[in-house]
Backbone as numpy.savetxt, mean C-alpha at the origin, in Angstrom:
# Nx Ny Nz CAx CAy CAz Cx Cy Cz
-40.71 -28.29 10.48 -39.73 -28.12 11.56 -38.40 -27.59 11.02
-37.98 -28.20 9.89 -36.73 -27.77 9.27 -36.83 -26.33 8.79
-38.02 -26.00 8.24 -38.23 -24.64 7.73 -38.17 -23.63 8.87
-38.77 -23.95 10.01 -38.75 -23.06 11.16 -37.33 -22.82 11.66
-36.53 -23.90 11.73 -35.15 -23.76 12.20 -34.34 -22.90 11.23
-34.55 -23.12 9.94 -33.83 -22.34 8.94 -34.21 -20.86 9.04
-35.51 -20.62 9.28 -35.96 -19.24 9.42 -35.34 -18.56 10.62
-35.24 -19.26 11.73 -34.60 -18.70 12.92 -33.13 -18.39 12.67
-32.45 -19.30 11.96 -31.03 -19.10 11.67 -30.82 -17.87 10.79
-31.66 -17.73 9.77 -31.55 -16.57 8.89 -31.83 -15.28 9.66
-32.80 -15.33 10.58 -33.13 -14.15 11.38 -31.95 -13.74 12.27
-31.22 -14.73 12.79 -30.06 -14.43 13.63 -28.90 -13.87 12.82
-28.76 -14.36 11.59 -27.65 -13.93 10.75 -27.90 -12.57 10.11
-29.18 -12.16 10.05 -29.52 -10.90 9.39 -28.81 -9.69 10.00
-28.80 -9.52 11.34 -28.08 -8.36 11.91 -26.59 -8.36 11.58
-25.98 -9.56 11.55 -24.56 -9.65 11.22 -24.33 -9.20 9.78
-25.21 -9.65 8.88 -25.09 -9.25 7.48 -25.27 -7.76 7.29
-26.24 -7.18 7.99 -26.47 -5.73 7.90 -25.29 -4.95 8.45
-24.71 -5.44 9.55 -23.54 -4.78 10.13 -22.35 -4.84 9.18
-22.13 -5.99 8.54 -21.04 -6.13 7.57 -21.24 -5.19 6.40
-22.50 -5.06 5.94 -22.80 -4.14 4.84 -22.53 -2.70 5.24
-22.90 -2.36 6.48 -22.67 -1.00 6.97 -21.18 -0.69 7.07
-20.40 -1.62 7.63 -18.96 -1.41 7.81 -18.22 -1.36 6.49
-18.76 -2.02 5.46 -18.09 -2.02 4.16 -18.02 -0.63 3.55
-18.87 0.27 4.04 -18.84 1.64 3.54 -17.89 2.54 4.29
-17.26 2.01 5.35 -16.32 2.80 6.15 -14.93 2.76 5.53
-14.09 3.70 5.91 -12.72 3.69 5.43 -12.25 5.07 5.04
-10.97 5.20 4.82 -10.37 6.46 4.40 -10.32 6.49 2.88
-10.85 7.52 2.23 -10.85 7.56 0.77 -9.45 7.40 0.16
-8.44 7.95 0.86 -7.07 7.88 0.35 -6.43 6.51 0.57
-7.19 5.58 1.22 -6.66 4.24 1.49 -7.73 3.19 1.20
-8.50 3.42 0.13 -9.59 2.52 -0.18 -9.59 2.15 -1.66
-9.59 0.86 -1.92 -9.68 0.39 -3.30 -11.09 0.57 -3.86
-12.07 0.80 -2.98 -13.45 0.98 -3.40 -13.78 2.44 -3.71
-12.83 3.34 -3.45 -13.00 4.75 -3.80 -11.79 5.18 -4.62
-11.72 4.73 -5.87 -10.53 4.95 -6.69 -10.26 6.42 -6.97
-8.97 6.76 -6.94 -8.52 8.11 -7.28 -7.50 8.07 -8.42
-7.38 6.90 -9.05 -6.43 6.75 -10.14 -6.98 5.80 -11.19
-6.40 5.87 -12.38 -6.87 5.05 -13.50 -6.72 3.56 -13.20
-5.59 3.16 -12.62 -5.37 1.76 -12.31 -6.37 1.22 -11.30
-6.67 2.02 -10.28 -7.64 1.61 -9.26 -9.03 1.47 -9.85
-9.38 2.34 -10.80 -10.69 2.24 -11.45 -10.81 0.95 -12.26
-9.72 0.58 -12.94 -9.73 -0.66 -13.71 -9.93 -1.86 -12.78
-9.29 -1.82 -11.63 -9.43 -2.93 -10.70 -10.81 -2.96 -10.05
-11.39 -1.79 -9.83 -12.73 -1.76 -9.26 -13.74 -2.41 -10.20
-13.54 -2.25 -11.50 -14.43 -2.89 -12.46 -14.35 -4.41 -12.34
-13.15 -4.94 -12.09 -13.00 -6.38 -11.89 -13.69 -6.82 -10.60
-13.56 -6.00 -9.56 -14.23 -6.30 -8.29 -15.74 -6.35 -8.49
-16.29 -5.38 -9.22 -17.73 -5.35 -9.48 -18.18 -6.57 -10.28
-17.39 -6.92 -11.30 -17.73 -8.10 -12.11 -17.74 -9.36 -11.24
-16.73 -9.50 -10.39 -16.66 -10.67 -9.49 -17.86 -10.69 -8.55
-18.23 -9.52 -8.05 -19.37 -9.44 -7.13 -20.66 -9.87 -7.81
-20.88 -9.40 -9.05 -22.10 -9.78 -9.77 -22.13 -11.27 -10.06
-20.98 -11.84 -10.42 -20.92 -13.28 -10.67 -21.25 -14.06 -9.40
-20.68 -13.62 -8.28 -20.95 -14.31 -7.01 -22.41 -14.18 -6.59
-23.00 -13.00 -6.80 -24.40 -12.81 -6.47 -25.30 -13.69 -7.35
-24.92 -13.82 -8.62 -25.67 -14.68 -9.53 -25.65 -16.13 -9.05
-24.45 -16.60 -8.69 -24.32 -17.97 -8.19 -25.09 -18.14 -6.89
-24.98 -17.15 -6.00 -25.68 -17.21 -4.72 -27.19 -17.28 -4.93
-27.70 -16.49 -5.86 -29.14 -16.47 -6.13 -29.62 -17.83 -6.66
-28.87 -18.39 -7.60 -29.25 -19.70 -8.17 -29.24 -20.77 -7.09
-28.18 -20.79 -6.28 -28.08 -21.79 -5.21 -29.21 -21.61 -4.20
-29.53 -20.37 -3.86 -30.60 -20.10 -2.90 -31.95 -20.58 -3.42
-32.22 -20.33 -4.70 -33.48 -20.76 -5.30 -33.59 -22.29 -5.29
-32.51 -22.96 -5.70 -32.51 -24.43 -5.70 -32.68 -24.96 -4.29
-31.99 -24.32 -3.34 -32.07 -24.76 -1.94 -33.50 -24.68 -1.40
-34.15 -23.54 -1.63 -35.52 -23.35 -1.15 -36.47 -24.31 -1.84
-36.28 -24.48 -3.16 -37.14 -25.39 -3.93 -37.05 -26.82 -3.39
-35.81 -27.29 -3.20 -35.61 -28.65 -2.70 -36.14 -28.78 -1.27
-35.92 -27.74 -0.47 -36.36 -27.76 0.92 -37.88 -27.90 1.01
-38.57 -27.18 0.13 -40.03 -27.21 0.17 -40.60 -28.46 -0.48
-40.07 -28.85 -1.62 -40.64 -29.97 -2.37 -40.39 -31.32 -1.70
-39.21 -31.48 -1.12 -38.85 -32.79 -0.59 -38.83 -32.86 0.94
-39.45 -31.89 1.58 -39.50 -31.94 3.04 -40.41 -33.10 3.50
-40.10 -33.62 4.65 -40.91 -34.73 5.18 -42.26 -34.19 5.67
-43.29 -34.83 5.16 -44.64 -34.41 5.53 -45.07 -35.10 6.82
-45.98 -34.49 7.51 -46.46 -35.03 8.79 -47.07 -36.42 8.60
-46.58 -37.38 9.38 -47.09 -38.74 9.34 -46.55 -39.59 8.21
-45.70 -39.01 7.38 -45.14 -39.77 6.25 -43.76 -40.29 6.64
-43.63 -41.59 6.86 -42.36 -42.19 7.26 -41.72 -43.02 6.15
-42.24 -42.84 4.94 -41.67 -43.61 3.83 -40.32 -43.03 3.42
-39.46 -43.90 2.90 -38.14 -43.47 2.42 -38.30 -42.89 1.02
-37.78 -41.66 0.80 -37.90 -41.05 -0.53 -37.25 -41.92 -1.60
-37.70 -41.76 -2.82 -37.13 -42.49 -3.94 -35.67 -42.09 -4.13
-34.79 -43.07 -4.24 -33.36 -42.81 -4.38 -33.01 -42.64 -5.86
-32.31 -41.57 -6.16 -31.93 -41.28 -7.54 -30.41 -41.27 -7.63
-29.85 -41.98 -8.54 -28.40 -42.05 -8.72 -28.02 -41.60 -10.13
-27.30 -40.47 -10.16 -26.77 -40.00 -11.45 -27.81 -39.35 -12.32
-27.42 -38.21 -12.91 -28.26 -37.51 -13.88 -27.30 -36.77 -14.82
-27.10 -37.34 -15.99 -26.10 -36.80 -16.91 -26.38 -35.34 -17.29
-27.65 -35.02 -17.44 -27.99 -33.64 -17.82 -27.57 -32.64 -16.74
-27.92 -32.95 -15.47 -27.54 -32.07 -14.37 -26.03 -31.98 -14.20
-25.36 -33.12 -14.35 -23.91 -33.14 -14.20 -23.23 -32.26 -15.24
-23.74 -32.30 -16.47 -23.18 -31.45 -17.53 -23.45 -29.98 -17.22
-24.66 -29.69 -16.75 -25.02 -28.29 -16.45 -24.13 -27.72 -15.36
-24.00 -28.44 -14.22 -23.21 -27.87 -13.12 -21.70 -27.99 -13.33
-21.29 -28.57 -14.44 -19.88 -28.55 -14.82 -19.60 -27.42 -15.82
-20.50 -27.27 -16.79 -20.30 -26.27 -17.84 -20.48 -24.85 -17.31
-21.52 -24.63 -16.48 -21.79 -23.27 -15.99 -20.61 -22.70 -15.20
-20.02 -23.44 -14.23 -18.85 -22.88 -13.53 -17.68 -22.57 -14.46
-17.49 -23.43 -15.49 -16.41 -23.16 -16.45 -16.67 -21.85 -17.18
-17.91 -21.63 -17.60 -18.25 -20.39 -18.30 -18.06 -19.17 -17.39
-18.46 -19.33 -16.12 -18.29 -18.22 -15.18 -16.81 -17.90 -14.94
-15.99 -18.94 -14.88 -14.55 -18.73 -14.72 -13.96 -18.00 -15.93
-14.44 -18.34 -17.12 -13.97 -17.66 -18.34 -14.37 -16.19 -18.30
-15.62 -15.93 -17.88 -16.10 -14.55 -17.78 -15.23 -13.73 -16.82
-14.76 -14.36 -15.74 -13.89 -13.68 -14.79 -12.44 -13.61 -15.27
-11.96 -14.69 -15.85 -10.53 -14.79 -16.18 -10.12 -13.86 -17.30
-10.92 -13.75 -18.35 -10.52 -12.96 -19.52 -10.28 -11.48 -19.16
-11.24 -10.77 -18.55 -10.97 -9.37 -18.20 -9.91 -9.21 -17.11
-9.82 -10.20 -16.20 -8.81 -10.13 -15.14 -7.40 -10.20 -15.72
-7.17 -11.15 -16.61 -5.85 -11.28 -17.25 -5.53 -10.05 -18.08
-6.52 -9.56 -18.83 -6.33 -8.37 -19.67 -5.92 -7.17 -18.81
-6.62 -6.97 -17.69 -6.33 -5.84 -16.80 -4.96 -6.00 -16.15
-4.63 -7.22 -15.72 -3.34 -7.48 -15.07 -2.18 -7.16 -16.01
-2.31 -7.57 -17.26 -1.25 -7.31 -18.26 -1.12 -5.81 -18.51
-2.25 -5.11 -18.62 -2.21 -3.68 -18.89 -1.60 -2.90 -17.73
-1.91 -3.30 -16.50 -1.36 -2.60 -15.34 0.14 -2.82 -15.19
0.64 -3.92 -15.72 2.07 -4.22 -15.62 2.87 -3.67 -16.80
2.18 -3.15 -17.81 2.86 -2.62 -19.00 3.19 -1.15 -18.77
4.46 -0.87 -18.50 4.88 0.50 -18.16 5.63 1.19 -19.30
5.55 0.65 -20.52 6.32 1.22 -21.64 5.93 2.67 -21.91
4.64 2.93 -22.01 4.19 4.30 -22.29 4.46 5.22 -21.11
4.30 4.68 -19.89 4.50 5.50 -18.70 5.95 5.97 -18.57
6.89 5.18 -19.07 8.31 5.54 -18.97 8.62 6.83 -19.74
7.79 7.16 -20.71 8.01 8.39 -21.47 7.68 9.62 -20.63
6.85 9.46 -19.62 6.48 10.58 -18.75 7.44 10.74 -17.58
7.60 9.67 -16.80 8.48 9.69 -15.63 8.78 8.27 -15.21
10.01 8.05 -14.77 10.42 6.73 -14.32 11.00 6.84 -12.92
10.50 6.02 -12.00 10.91 6.08 -10.61 11.31 4.68 -10.15
12.45 4.58 -9.51 12.91 3.31 -8.95 12.49 3.22 -7.49
11.80 2.15 -7.15 11.34 1.93 -5.79 12.07 0.72 -5.21
12.72 0.93 -4.07 13.42 -0.16 -3.39 12.85 -0.32 -1.99
12.39 -1.53 -1.69 11.83 -1.82 -0.38 12.93 -2.28 0.56
12.86 -1.83 1.79 13.82 -2.19 2.83 13.07 -2.54 4.11
13.75 -3.19 5.01 13.21 -3.43 6.35 13.46 -2.19 7.21
12.50 -1.29 7.55 11.12 -1.28 7.10 10.82 0.11 6.57
11.34 0.42 5.39 11.13 1.73 4.80 11.23 1.61 3.28
10.84 2.68 2.60 10.80 2.68 1.14 11.72 3.77 0.59
12.50 3.41 -0.40 13.39 4.36 -1.08 12.84 4.66 -2.46
12.74 5.95 -2.80 12.23 6.39 -4.10 13.31 7.21 -4.81
13.72 6.74 -5.96 14.80 7.38 -6.70 14.30 7.81 -8.08
14.64 9.04 -8.45 14.31 9.59 -9.76 15.61 9.62 -10.57
15.95 8.55 -11.26 17.28 8.42 -11.87 17.60 9.49 -12.90
16.59 9.97 -13.61 16.84 10.98 -14.64 16.94 12.38 -14.07
16.59 12.52 -12.79 16.58 13.86 -12.18 17.66 14.02 -11.11
18.32 12.93 -10.75 19.34 13.01 -9.71 18.77 13.29 -8.34
17.55 12.82 -8.09 16.85 13.08 -6.83 16.43 11.76 -6.21
16.51 11.67 -4.90 16.01 10.49 -4.19 15.40 10.93 -2.87
14.43 10.18 -2.42 13.77 10.49 -1.16 13.29 9.19 -0.54
12.80 9.28 0.68 12.32 8.09 1.37 10.95 8.33 1.98
10.13 7.30 1.97 8.83 7.28 2.64 7.76 8.12 1.95
8.13 9.06 1.10 7.14 9.87 0.40 7.47 9.90 -1.09
6.60 9.31 -1.89 6.75 9.27 -3.34 5.94 10.40 -3.95
6.58 11.26 -4.70 5.90 12.41 -5.31 5.75 12.15 -6.81
4.53 12.33 -7.31 4.24 12.10 -8.73 3.41 13.26 -9.28
3.43 13.46 -10.62 2.58 14.50 -11.21 1.15 14.00 -11.40
0.21 14.90 -11.33 -1.21 14.55 -11.50 -1.51 14.30 -12.98
-2.33 13.29 -13.23 -2.86 13.08 -14.58 -1.98 12.30 -15.53
-0.76 11.93 -15.11 0.15 11.20 -15.99 0.46 9.83 -15.42
0.59 8.87 -16.31 1.06 7.56 -15.88 2.56 7.63 -15.59
2.93 7.17 -14.42 4.33 7.20 -13.99 4.82 5.76 -13.87
5.92 5.44 -14.55 6.48 4.09 -14.49 7.18 3.87 -13.16
6.94 2.71 -12.56 7.54 2.37 -11.27 8.29 1.05 -11.40
9.60 1.08 -11.17 10.42 -0.13 -11.17 10.60 -0.57 -9.72
10.29 -1.81 -9.43 10.23 -2.29 -8.05 11.24 -3.39 -7.78
11.96 -3.26 -6.66 12.86 -4.31 -6.22 12.97 -4.24 -4.69
13.74 -5.16 -4.12 13.90 -5.20 -2.67 15.36 -5.47 -2.32
15.79 -4.96 -1.17 17.16 -5.18 -0.72 17.28 -6.37 0.23
16.14 -6.87 0.73 16.25 -7.92 1.75 15.26 -9.05 1.53
14.00 -8.87 1.94 13.01 -9.94 1.81 11.93 -9.49 0.81
10.95 -10.35 0.60 9.85 -10.00 -0.31 8.90 -9.03 0.39
8.66 -7.90 -0.24 7.66 -6.94 0.20 6.61 -6.82 -0.90
5.62 -5.99 -0.69 4.60 -5.77 -1.72 4.17 -4.31 -1.70
4.29 -3.66 -2.84 4.00 -2.24 -3.01 2.52 -2.07 -3.33
1.80 -1.32 -2.48 0.36 -1.20 -2.66 -0.12 0.19 -2.28
-0.75 0.87 -3.24 -1.43 2.14 -3.00 -2.88 1.93 -3.40
-3.74 1.49 -2.47 -5.09 1.05 -2.81 -5.90 2.04 -3.64
-5.79 3.33 -3.34 -6.60 4.32 -4.05 -6.11 4.60 -5.46
-4.88 4.16 -5.78 -4.31 4.44 -7.10 -4.11 3.20 -7.96
-3.75 2.08 -7.35 -3.50 0.87 -8.14 -3.42 -0.33 -7.22
-3.10 -1.49 -7.80 -3.07 -2.72 -7.03 -1.69 -3.07 -6.51
-1.56 -4.29 -5.99 -0.33 -4.74 -5.35 0.64 -5.31 -6.39
1.92 -5.02 -6.17 2.98 -5.64 -6.96 4.12 -5.99 -6.02
4.59 -7.22 -6.08 5.65 -7.67 -5.19 6.98 -7.01 -5.52
7.78 -6.78 -4.48 9.17 -6.36 -4.65 10.04 -7.52 -4.17
10.82 -8.07 -5.07 11.60 -9.28 -4.79 13.09 -8.99 -4.86
13.89 -9.53 -3.94 15.35 -9.34 -4.00 15.91 -9.93 -5.29
16.71 -9.14 -5.98 17.36 -9.62 -7.20 16.45 -9.69 -8.41
15.25 -9.16 -8.31 14.29 -9.21 -9.42 13.59 -7.87 -9.53
13.45 -7.38 -10.76 12.76 -6.11 -11.00 11.35 -6.37 -11.54
10.36 -5.78 -10.91 8.99 -5.79 -11.40 8.60 -4.39 -11.83
7.66 -4.31 -12.75 7.21 -3.02 -13.25 5.71 -2.85 -13.08
5.31 -1.61 -12.92 3.90 -1.23 -12.90 3.84 0.27 -13.18
2.66 0.83 -13.16 2.55 2.29 -13.31 1.49 2.83 -12.35
1.67 4.09 -11.98 0.72 4.79 -11.12 0.18 6.00 -11.85
-1.06 6.34 -11.55 -1.65 7.56 -12.09 -2.65 8.10 -11.10
-2.51 9.36 -10.76 -3.44 10.02 -9.83 -4.27 11.02 -10.61
-5.57 11.00 -10.41 -6.46 11.88 -11.17 -6.59 13.27 -10.55
-6.22 13.40 -9.29 -6.31 14.69 -8.63 -5.22 14.84 -7.59
-4.85 16.07 -7.31 -3.80 16.32 -6.34 -4.23 15.88 -4.95
-3.27 15.40 -4.18 -3.58 14.95 -2.83 -2.54 13.98 -2.32
-2.76 13.51 -1.11 -1.87 12.53 -0.48 -2.60 11.20 -0.36
-1.96 10.15 -0.86 -2.55 8.82 -0.85 -1.66 7.88 -0.04
-2.29 7.00 0.72 -1.55 6.16 1.65 -1.19 4.83 1.00
0.07 4.42 1.23 0.56 3.16 0.70 0.91 2.20 1.82
0.88 0.92 1.52 1.16 -0.13 2.49 2.06 -1.20 1.88
2.76 -1.90 2.77 3.41 -3.14 2.36 2.36 -4.24 2.53
2.07 -4.96 1.44 0.99 -5.96 1.47 1.51 -7.38 1.57
2.77 -7.54 1.96 3.36 -8.87 2.11 4.01 -8.97 3.49
3.65 -10.00 4.26 4.22 -10.16 5.60 5.74 -10.27 5.50
6.44 -9.27 6.05 7.89 -9.18 5.84 8.68 -9.17 7.14
8.01 -9.26 8.29 8.74 -9.24 9.55 7.89 -8.65 10.65
8.48 -8.45 11.83 7.71 -8.01 13.00 7.07 -6.63 12.85
7.63 -5.75 12.02 7.07 -4.41 11.85 6.42 -4.23 10.49
5.96 -5.33 9.92 5.29 -5.27 8.62 4.13 -4.28 8.63
3.33 -4.30 9.68 2.14 -3.43 9.74 2.49 -1.95 9.80
3.73 -1.63 10.16 4.16 -0.24 10.30 4.95 0.24 9.09
5.02 -0.58 8.04 5.81 -0.22 6.85 4.93 0.59 5.89
4.60 1.81 6.31 3.72 2.68 5.54 4.53 3.67 4.70
3.89 4.23 3.70 4.49 5.32 2.94 3.38 6.17 2.36
3.74 7.28 1.75 2.77 8.20 1.17 3.09 8.40 -0.31
2.03 8.60 -1.10 2.18 9.05 -2.48 1.54 10.42 -2.57
2.34 11.41 -2.90 1.87 12.79 -2.96 1.76 13.19 -4.43
0.56 13.48 -4.87 0.32 13.88 -6.26 0.24 15.40 -6.34
1.09 15.98 -7.19 1.15 17.43 -7.36 0.80 17.81 -8.80
0.24 19.00 -8.95 0.06 19.52 -10.31 1.43 19.66 -10.98
1.45 19.63 -12.31 2.72 19.55 -13.03 3.69 20.66 -12.66
3.20 21.89 -12.54 4.08 23.02 -12.18 4.67 22.82 -10.79
3.83 22.38 -9.86 4.31 22.15 -8.49 5.29 20.97 -8.45
5.02 19.97 -9.27 5.90 18.80 -9.34 7.28 19.20 -9.88
7.30 19.99 -10.93 8.57 20.45 -11.50 9.34 21.31 -10.49
8.61 22.14 -9.76 9.25 22.98 -8.75 9.81 22.12 -7.62
9.09 21.08 -7.24 9.56 20.17 -6.19 10.85 19.48 -6.60
10.90 18.98 -7.82 12.12 18.33 -8.31 13.31 19.30 -8.29
13.06 20.52 -8.74 14.12 21.52 -8.77 14.60 21.86 -7.36
13.66 22.04 -6.44 14.02 22.38 -5.06 14.77 21.23 -4.39
14.34 19.99 -4.66 15.00 18.82 -4.08 16.45 18.73 -4.56
16.65 18.94 -5.84 18.00 18.86 -6.38 18.88 19.96 -5.82
18.33 21.17 -5.74 19.09 22.31 -5.19 19.44 22.07 -3.73
18.48 21.58 -2.95 18.70 21.32 -1.52 19.75 20.23 -1.33
19.68 19.20 -2.16 20.65 18.10 -2.05 22.06 18.58 -2.37
22.18 19.35 -3.42 23.50 19.88 -3.80 24.05 20.81 -2.73
23.18 21.65 -2.16 23.62 22.58 -1.11 24.06 21.82 0.13
23.32 20.79 0.49 23.67 19.98 1.66 25.00 19.27 1.45
25.17 18.70 0.27 26.41 17.99 -0.04 27.60 18.95 -0.02
27.42 20.13 -0.60 28.50 21.12 -0.65 28.87 21.57 0.75
27.87 21.80 1.58 28.11 22.27 2.94 28.86 21.22 3.76
28.43 19.97 3.66 29.04 18.91 4.45 30.43 18.54 3.92
30.59 18.63 2.60 31.90 18.33 2.02 32.94 19.37 2.41
32.47 20.61 2.63 33.39 21.67 3.00 34.00 21.43 4.37
33.29 20.69 5.22 33.77 20.36 6.56 34.19 21.60 7.34
33.42 22.66 7.13 33.69 23.90 7.84 32.99 23.85 9.21
33.52 23.00 10.05 32.84 22.71 11.31 32.73 23.92 12.23
33.55 24.93 12.02 33.49 26.11 12.87 32.15 26.83 12.72
31.57 26.73 11.52 30.29 27.42 11.27 29.08 26.52 11.46
29.32 25.29 11.83 28.21 24.35 12.02 27.53 24.60 13.36
26.23 24.39 13.37 25.51 24.40 14.64 25.73 23.05 15.33
25.32 22.96 16.58 25.46 21.69 17.30 24.67 20.58 16.59
23.47 20.94 16.09 22.65 19.96 15.38 23.34 19.43 14.14
23.99 20.32 13.38 24.71 19.90 12.17 25.88 18.98 12.52
26.58 19.32 13.59 27.71 18.49 14.00 27.26 17.10 14.41
26.18 17.02 15.20 25.67 15.72 15.64 25.19 14.92 14.43
24.55 15.60 13.49 24.06 14.93 12.28 25.22 14.38 11.46
26.25 15.20 11.25 27.39 14.77 10.45 28.14 13.61 11.10
28.23 13.62 12.40 29.01 12.61 13.12 28.25 11.29 13.30
26.93 11.35 13.38 26.16 10.15 13.74 25.16 9.68 12.68
24.73 10.57 11.79 23.64 10.22 10.88 24.05 10.19 9.41
25.03 11.01 9.06 25.35 11.23 7.65 25.81 9.97 6.93
26.55 9.12 7.61 27.10 7.94 6.94 26.01 7.03 6.37
24.85 6.99 7.00 23.74 6.15 6.52 22.73 6.96 5.71
22.37 8.14 6.21 21.30 8.91 5.59 21.77 9.86 4.50
23.05 10.07 4.37 23.55 11.03 3.40 23.24 10.67 1.97
23.41 9.39 1.60 23.19 9.00 0.21 21.81 8.47 -0.07
21.05 8.17 0.97 19.71 7.66 0.77 19.66 6.23 0.30
20.77 5.49 0.41 20.79 4.09 -0.02 20.72 3.13 1.16
21.45 3.47 2.22 21.42 2.62 3.42 20.20 2.93 4.27
19.86 4.20 4.34 18.71 4.67 5.11 18.05 5.81 4.33
16.82 6.19 4.66 16.12 7.23 3.90 16.88 8.54 3.85
16.85 9.18 2.69 17.42 10.51 2.56 16.64 11.48 3.43
17.35 12.38 4.10 16.71 13.34 5.01 16.75 14.76 4.46
16.98 14.90 3.16 17.12 16.23 2.55 15.93 17.12 2.86
14.73 16.59 2.76 13.52 17.39 3.02 12.75 16.82 4.21
13.47 16.38 5.22 12.83 15.72 6.36 11.79 16.62 7.03
12.05 17.91 7.12 11.12 18.82 7.79 9.77 18.92 7.10
9.71 18.56 5.81 8.46 18.62 5.06 7.65 17.32 5.15
8.24 16.29 5.75 7.56 14.99 5.80 6.30 15.06 6.67
5.38 14.14 6.40 4.13 14.09 7.15 4.20 13.13 8.34
5.12 12.18 8.28 5.24 11.18 9.34 6.72 10.90 9.63
6.99 10.44 10.83 8.30 9.95 11.22 8.26 8.44 11.20
9.24 7.83 10.55 9.30 6.36 10.42 8.07 5.80 9.71
7.40 6.64 8.94 6.28 6.18 8.16 4.93 6.25 8.83
4.91 6.34 10.19 3.61 6.28 10.87 3.48 7.17 12.10
4.60 7.62 12.69 4.54 8.45 13.89 4.22 9.90 13.53
3.50 10.59 14.40 3.22 12.01 14.18 4.54 12.77 14.04
4.54 13.73 13.13 5.77 14.45 12.80 5.97 15.61 13.77
6.55 15.30 14.93 6.84 16.34 15.91 8.15 16.01 16.63
8.62 16.96 17.39 9.93 16.83 18.04 9.96 15.70 19.05
8.89 15.55 19.82 8.86 14.52 20.84 9.01 13.12 20.23
8.26 12.86 19.17 8.35 11.55 18.52 9.70 11.34 17.85
10.25 12.40 17.29 11.55 12.29 16.65 12.63 11.93 17.67
12.59 12.55 18.82 13.57 12.24 19.85 13.41 10.81 20.36
12.17 10.37 20.52 11.92 8.99 20.95 12.45 8.01 19.90
12.25 8.34 18.64 12.69 7.47 17.55 14.22 7.36 17.53
14.91 8.48 17.68 16.37 8.46 17.65 16.93 7.71 18.86
16.32 7.89 20.00 16.79 7.22 21.22 16.63 5.70 21.12
15.47 5.24 20.72 15.22 3.80 20.74 14.28 3.40 19.59
14.79 3.33 18.36 13.93 2.98 17.22 13.35 1.58 17.31
14.05 0.66 18.00 13.54 -0.70 18.13 12.22 -0.75 18.91
12.05 0.19 19.82 10.82 0.24 20.61 9.65 0.72 19.75
9.94 1.63 18.82 8.89 2.19 17.98 8.59 1.32 16.77
9.61 0.64 16.24 9.42 -0.21 15.05 10.36 -1.40 15.18
9.85 -2.46 15.76 10.67 -3.65 16.06 11.27 -4.25 14.79
12.56 -4.54 14.85 13.24 -5.16 13.72 13.89 -4.19 12.76
13.69 -2.87 12.98 14.33 -1.90 12.11 15.84 -1.97 12.25
16.55 -1.64 11.18 18.01 -1.75 11.19 18.70 -0.51 11.76
17.94 0.53 12.05 18.55 1.74 12.61 18.95 1.49 14.06
20.20 1.81 14.42 20.63 1.64 15.81 20.09 2.76 16.69
19.96 2.50 17.97 19.54 3.53 18.90 20.73 4.34 19.39
20.47 5.54 19.86 21.52 6.42 20.36 21.21 6.77 21.81
21.88 6.09 22.71 21.66 6.31 24.14 22.33 7.60 24.58
22.14 7.97 25.85 22.67 9.23 26.36 24.19 9.27 26.38
24.84 8.12 26.46 26.30 8.14 26.44 26.85 8.42 25.05
25.99 8.30 24.01 26.40 8.63 22.64 25.96 10.03 22.25
24.72 10.37 22.59 24.18 11.70 22.31 23.48 12.20 23.56
23.91 13.31 24.09 23.30 13.86 25.30 21.90 14.39 24.98
21.14 14.66 26.02 19.79 15.20 25.82 19.84 16.54 25.10
20.84 17.37 25.44 20.96 18.67 24.78 21.30 18.50 23.30
22.22 17.59 23.00 22.58 17.33 21.60 21.41 16.74 20.83
20.64 15.87 21.51 19.48 15.27 20.86 18.46 16.34 20.50
18.25 17.27 21.40 17.31 18.36 21.14 17.77 19.21 19.97
19.07 19.52 19.92 19.62 20.30 18.81 19.50 19.54 17.49
19.76 18.23 17.54 19.66 17.40 16.33 18.22 17.37 15.83
17.27 17.22 16.73 15.86 17.19 16.33 15.44 18.51 15.70
15.88 19.63 16.29 15.56 20.94 15.72 16.16 21.06 14.31
17.40 20.61 14.16 18.07 20.69 12.85 17.32 19.88 11.81
16.91 18.66 12.15 16.23 17.79 11.18 14.85 18.35 10.84
14.12 18.83 11.82 12.78 19.37 11.56 12.83 20.67 10.75
14.01 21.31 10.74 14.18 22.54 9.98 14.66 22.28 8.55
14.92 21.02 8.21 15.41 20.68 6.87 14.22 20.65 5.91
13.85 21.82 5.41 12.71 21.96 4.49 13.17 22.57 3.17
12.36 22.34 2.13 12.73 22.86 0.82 12.51 24.35 0.73
11.53 24.87 1.47 11.25 26.29 1.43 11.48 26.93 2.80
């Protein structure tokens, strides 16, 4: 009777297990730890595989013991005798204590080794060093040796380990690019280190992996990996564009400004100009997303400027109602920002 019930239960659970197995293969390659595109992600995948094999080994042993006990000690038809009671078995107790300890050692040693290696950014600093600051709810990326900063899109060279210094301006966040490496917390008043490496050019999706507020799920960013020549050109263009923008705005030659430039200087520059209070907009027209997740088009940009709280609850950016910026000025401002490209 017990065997029949167990068989029915397993039969019912089988479709669920098959569905879970099928869904485990779904996902975006640029946002999957199971499809690594970087050296760090490959190292972590090996730990995942090791953990999986250990768990399967334990599951197999437990299943065999379960079936054996179920069959050997099942109540036979017409047998109402009480089974012999057994109390304590030193051999079994030693076995089921020692084996889990050994399995933990097998998992712990490579895990600790990998964790230490992923946090060691000494060699990576010789290639490139980038400061990452988490904010509610956006990411600031600064290249201190290049005089360049940007927001929401981190650009790195292909094939090189890049050192990443992590901190936060407000609450605890967590920097995570699943396809390239693992999670590292960003803590206020504390610097953490890690490194990133991309094996091929492309765009990889990053997430905040620590619950940080009402718009935690919308705190996305991108990592764009470029070939070395393209990366060098990007740095040069960013620096040139930043210097040109600063020179133009410092000149305060408002007679030659378009309406969009005037609205930007009067309402946006104080926060977005330096890239410290809010994301730098130097290359805003080249971005792939608005506010990290909205489609990059004029309609979404205007909605974001009008009421950012509606699009990303808890963001620190104030909204600009019609009494502050008219519809015509908003349209001009959106055109100006979407035209801010490096090329």
